[in-house]
Amino acid sequence: MFPRRAPGHRLATAAVALGLLCSLNTSAWAGARDPAHGTARITRVPSAAGSATPLSGYAIRSTADVSDSAAAVSSPGYPTADWYPAGARSTVLAALLADGVHPDPFVSTNQQKIPKAPFQVPWWYRSDFSVADPAQRTYLDFSGVISAADVYLNGRQVATAADVTGAYTRHELDVTSLVRSGTNTVAFRVQPNNPNKNLTMGWLDWLQPPPDQNMGIVRDVVVRRGGPVALRDAHVVTKLAVPSLATADLTVQAQARNDSDAPVTADVSGTVAGVALTRSVRLAAHQATTVTFTPADTPGLHLASPKVWWPAGMGGQPLYDLDLTASIAGTASDTAHETFGIRDVRAPLNSDGARQYSVNGRRLLIKGGGWSPDEFLRWDRAYAEDRLKYALDLGLNAIRLEGHIEPDEFFDLADRLGVLTLPGWECCDKWEGQTNPGESGEKWTAADYRVAQASMAAEAARLRDHPSVVSFLIGSDAAPDATIEKNYLDALDAAGWSVPVVPAASDKSAPQLGSSGLKMTGPYDWVPPGYWYAKREGGATGFNSETSAGPDIPTLDTLRRMMTPAELDTLWQNPDAKQYHRSPSATFGTLKVYDAALTGRYGAPKSLADYVRKAQLAQYENVRAQYEAYERNQTDASKPSTGVIYWMFNSGWTSLHWQLMDRYLDQGGAYFGAKKANEPLHVQYSYDDRSVAVVNNRHTPVSGLTARATLFTPDGTQKYDKTVTGVSVRGDGAHSTVLTLPASVTGLTSTYLARLVLTDADGKEVSRNVYWLSTRPDTLDWTKTDWWHTPTTSYADLSGLSSMAQVPVTATASTTGKDGTSTTTVTVRNSGAGKTPALLTDVHLVDADGHPVLPVRWSDNEVSLWPGESATLTATYRTADLHGSTPQVRVSGWNAVERTVPAGPPEPSVTLSSR
C-alpha cells in the first residue's frame, strides 16, 4: 500500500504535482487545480429552494489503511490529515498523480511501474458540506461512480453498493432526516472496478489501461435543497415543421413530487422560449405526477418562425431556455432549468441499407472521429473545448463517443459549437457480455439487466435536450438481444427520446429496430490511400462507424516528450519491437505493418528525424484520401457514402496510433491531411480512376470555376498540364468530375507530383491540392482481408521524393493581439532559382525555447510551393499560452532545412535552405 505521510509533506507534494501537470498538459486539470484538503475544505450549501451545489472535492484513502468503522469515517470531525486530496471528479489514480505519488504516466513506461494491488480493495471518498437551515429538504444527487459504492452520511448508511452500481446510473438520496446545522459528512466506500464484470468503462485496445481501472467518482455529487415539493425531470420535446421550418411545437414536461407527509397544492409556473407557463397541481403525501404543457393547452407553444439549431457550417446554433418554479402558497419550493435547441434529425436506411442522416430536412455526410476522454477521466473544460474547436477546424461535423460518455459540459460545448455527437455504449466488455461471446465481458446477471436499463434511463434524461445529440447507439460491435433492446427502448421512450436509436455500430440487427445501417469493416491498421476508393470493406460506401489506416506517429516534439532516447531509437530502427505506446492488443502491439509500408513506399528511414518526416508525409496522404473518398462518393446514385468516423479523433494518452492530433494537441500530417480533404470547396484527385473532381460542401451551388491539373517529376520538370474552365458544382456535397489524368505521360518518372489548383470566377485561388504519386500502384490482396486490414502485396514507388533537391524558403512573420487572443501571420515563399518545389512546408508556432505553442488553429499548413510561389498563413491562439514568451515561427519541410524566425513586429525575411 502507499505510505502514510505527514500533512505538510502531502501539501508540498501536491504543489509540485500541480506544477508538473500544468506543464504536462495544455491546461491544468480541474481536479488538480482545486483539490479538497481533508476536512479543511467544506462545501457551503445555501438554503435557497432549488439550489444545487456540487461537492468541491474529497479526501480519499484505501480501506486497507483505515481500520475505523464506516460510522466513524463518515462522521464530522474524523481526522484525514494523512489522506490524499481529490478533486470533485476524480478517479483514485488521478488523485494520486495530482498528489505526486507517481511520476508522469504518459512518459515512457512509467505507468507500467504503478502497482495494481492497491486498487483491488475499496477506497474511501470523504467530503464535508455545511448547511445553515436543516429544515429545508436535502438530497444527494449523483452518477459517475465506478464501479459501485456504499454511501454514508453523518455516521449512517444511506445506500449500499448493490444499489449504487454502474458508471451511468443516477441516484437521488433524500437525506433530510440526517442533515444537521453546520458541518455534515458524506462518505463513499468505492468498490474496485473491472470492466469485464461491471457496467462501467474500459479501454480494450485504445491504450494501456490505467492500473486502477478508473475506480472513483467521475461526475459531480450535488447537494440539492428545496421545500416540500420537488421539481424533477424537466425537459422539452420539440417538433419542427420540415421542410418549411416555419413552425415548431414545444411540449414541456416536469415531475412534481410531494416529499412531505401532508397533501399540498403546488403552483408550477415559468417560461419557455418566452412563453409563460402556469399550472396548479394537487398532490397527496408522497405523490408524484407529471405536469405537461402542450400547444393544445398553451397556444404559445406553437412557435412561428422558430430559431432553428444547425450543425456548424449549415447555419447558427441558437438555444432556448426553460425555467420552472414550484411554489406553495407563494413560497418557492423548487426550481428547474433546462437549455435546449430546436432541430429535426432523421436517419432512415437508404436503398442500399445504409443509414442516411438528415438535419432539418437537409441530408449530410457524417464526417467525424472517435472521441477519447483523458485516460484517468480527468475533466478539463478548456481542453475539451480546444479539441472540439479542432474538429471544426478540420471541417468535421460529428464526434462519436463509444462509451466514456462525457459530463454535461461536453454536450453544452457541442451545442454551442454545432458539433454533432453520437454517444452510445461501448464494445467488448461487460456491456456486450450477453451478446458478444467472442469478447471478454461476462454474462449478465438479473441485476445487470436492471443496471443497464437504469443507465439508459439516466443518460436519456441527461442528453435528450441537447440538440448536438443526434443518435444513441445501444450497441457497438454487437447489437442487444430482444430483452436488452426492449429495456433500452422502454427507457428511451419514457424519457421522450426524439432522435434515432441505432442498434449497433457494426452491421448487426436487433429485433425491434432492425438493421443498424452502419458497418464496422475496418481497417484499423495501415492500408494504402487507394484502399478508400473501393466500394467494399472499409471503402467509401455506406456509413463506416470506425476506421483508419491505424498508426499516426506524432511530431518529433511530442515523441521526445513521451519516449526516452533509447525508445526513440527502437521506434525507427526495429519494426518488430513491441511499442508500449501503441496498444496492449497483440494485434496492434507493434508497428510492423506500418513500418513495412513506410519503407516499401518511401525508402528505409535513415534516422529518427527521417522516420518522422516520412511518417507525416504518409499520414497526410492517407488521412486525406480517406475523407476525400467518402466526400466524393456521398451523392453517388449507387452505393453512396453516408458517414465516416475516423478511428480515432484523439487519444486519451501519449499514443502512436489512432489520432488526428496528439495528446498535447500538436498537429502533423494526419491533422492537416484531414483539414485539406474537408475544405468547403475542394479540388481532389481520385486514386481509383485518376479523375479530378471538385466537391462542394457548401449549401449554395457554385459556378464559373477553373480547374488546372499539372504533373511534374520530383525535380519540378513539368510533364503535363491541362486547364478546364466553366466548372459548376451543385451544393450539399455534390461533386463534378472536371477531367481525368492520362494513364501514361511521356517522360514521367516512377515517382511524380500532381498539383491541382481551383480558382473562382475572379481568378482567386480557392483550393490547392498537391499529391505525390507513382506509376507503380499499391496492390492489395483483398482475398486475405481480415477484421483489421487488407494486406498490401506490392507498394507504390515514392522513393523518388528522396532525390528532391533542397530548396531555399523564405519566411516573414508578425503578430497582433486583442482580448487575450493572438494572431501570427506568416508568409512563406519558395525563393529557389530552379524548378524544384518545396514539398509539404510545415510552419510551427513556438516559444522562445522552441516549444510548440498549443493549441493553435492555422488557416492552412503543410503547403507545397513551386519556385516564386508564396502562401500567407495565419495562426490563432491564446496569448496566455505563450507564457510571457515572444512568439517565433519554425519553418521546415520535406526538402527545406529547419529554421526559426521571429514573429514579433515585422522582420526582414530569413532564408531557409540547406546551405
JSON list of C-alpha atoms in Angstrom, two decimals, residues 28 82 97 114 128 164 180 221 235 239 243 270 289 386 463 509 549 573 577 616 624 653 660 670 674 702 881 886:
[
{"chain": "A", "resi": 28, "resn": "ALA", "atom": "CA", "xyz": [-4.21, 22.03, -15.67]},
{"chain": "A", "resi": 82, "resn": "ASP", "atom": "CA", "xyz": [-2.84, 11.84, 6.10]},
{"chain": "A", "resi": 97, "resn": "LEU", "atom": "CA", "xyz": [-1.00, 11.56, -9.76]},
{"chain": "A", "resi": 114, "resn": "ILE", "atom": "CA", "xyz": [2.45, 1.61, -10.94]},
{"chain": "A", "resi": 128, "resn": "ASP", "atom": "CA", "xyz": [-17.78, 17.75, 4.24]},
{"chain": "A", "resi": 164, "resn": "VAL", "atom": "CA", "xyz": [-25.26, 2.43, -6.22]},
{"chain": "A", "resi": 180, "resn": "ARG", "atom": "CA", "xyz": [-27.79, 18.87, 10.77]},
{"chain": "A", "resi": 221, "resn": "VAL", "atom": "CA", "xyz": [-22.08, 14.78, -6.37]},
{"chain": "A", "resi": 235, "resn": "HIS", "atom": "CA", "xyz": [-37.45, 18.72, -20.34]},
{"chain": "A", "resi": 239, "resn": "LYS", "atom": "CA", "xyz": [-41.35, 19.04, -33.19]},
{"chain": "A", "resi": 243, "resn": "PRO", "atom": "CA", "xyz": [-39.02, 21.09, -44.72]},
{"chain": "A", "resi": 270, "resn": "GLY", "atom": "CA", "xyz": [-42.29, 29.57, -15.50]},
{"chain": "A", "resi": 289, "resn": "THR", "atom": "CA", "xyz": [-47.21, 13.45, -11.04]},
{"chain": "A", "resi": 386, "resn": "ASP", "atom": "CA", "xyz": [-9.92, 23.04, -27.62]},
{"chain": "A", "resi": 463, "resn": "LEU", "atom": "CA", "xyz": [-28.86, 14.03, -23.11]},
{"chain": "A", "resi": 509, "resn": "SER", "atom": "CA", "xyz": [-29.62, -6.09, -36.36]},
{"chain": "A", "resi": 549, "resn": "ALA", "atom": "CA", "xyz": [-5.11, 3.32, -41.51]},
{"chain": "A", "resi": 573, "resn": "GLN", "atom": "CA", "xyz": [15.16, 1.01, -36.12]},
{"chain": "A", "resi": 577, "resn": "ALA", "atom": "CA", "xyz": [9.58, -4.24, -31.39]},
{"chain": "A", "resi": 616, "resn": "GLN", "atom": "CA", "xyz": [3.99, 12.81, -41.62]},
{"chain": "A", "resi": 624, "resn": "ARG", "atom": "CA", "xyz": [-6.67, 12.95, -46.86]},
{"chain": "A", "resi": 653, "resn": "TRP", "atom": "CA", "xyz": [-2.78, 9.41, -23.62]},
{"chain": "A", "resi": 660, "resn": "LEU", "atom": "CA", "xyz": [-5.71, 13.12, -35.75]},
{"chain": "A", "resi": 670, "resn": "ALA", "atom": "CA", "xyz": [-2.77, 13.38, -40.18]},
{"chain": "A", "resi": 674, "resn": "ALA", "atom": "CA", "xyz": [-7.90, 15.84, -42.84]},
{"chain": "A", "resi": 702, "resn": "VAL", "atom": "CA", "xyz": [-21.09, 27.47, -57.36]},
{"chain": "A", "resi": 881, "resn": "ASP", "atom": "CA", "xyz": [-0.23, 30.03, -23.92]},
{"chain": "A", "resi": 886, "resn": "THR", "atom": "CA", "xyz": [7.87, 36.16, -27.64]}
]
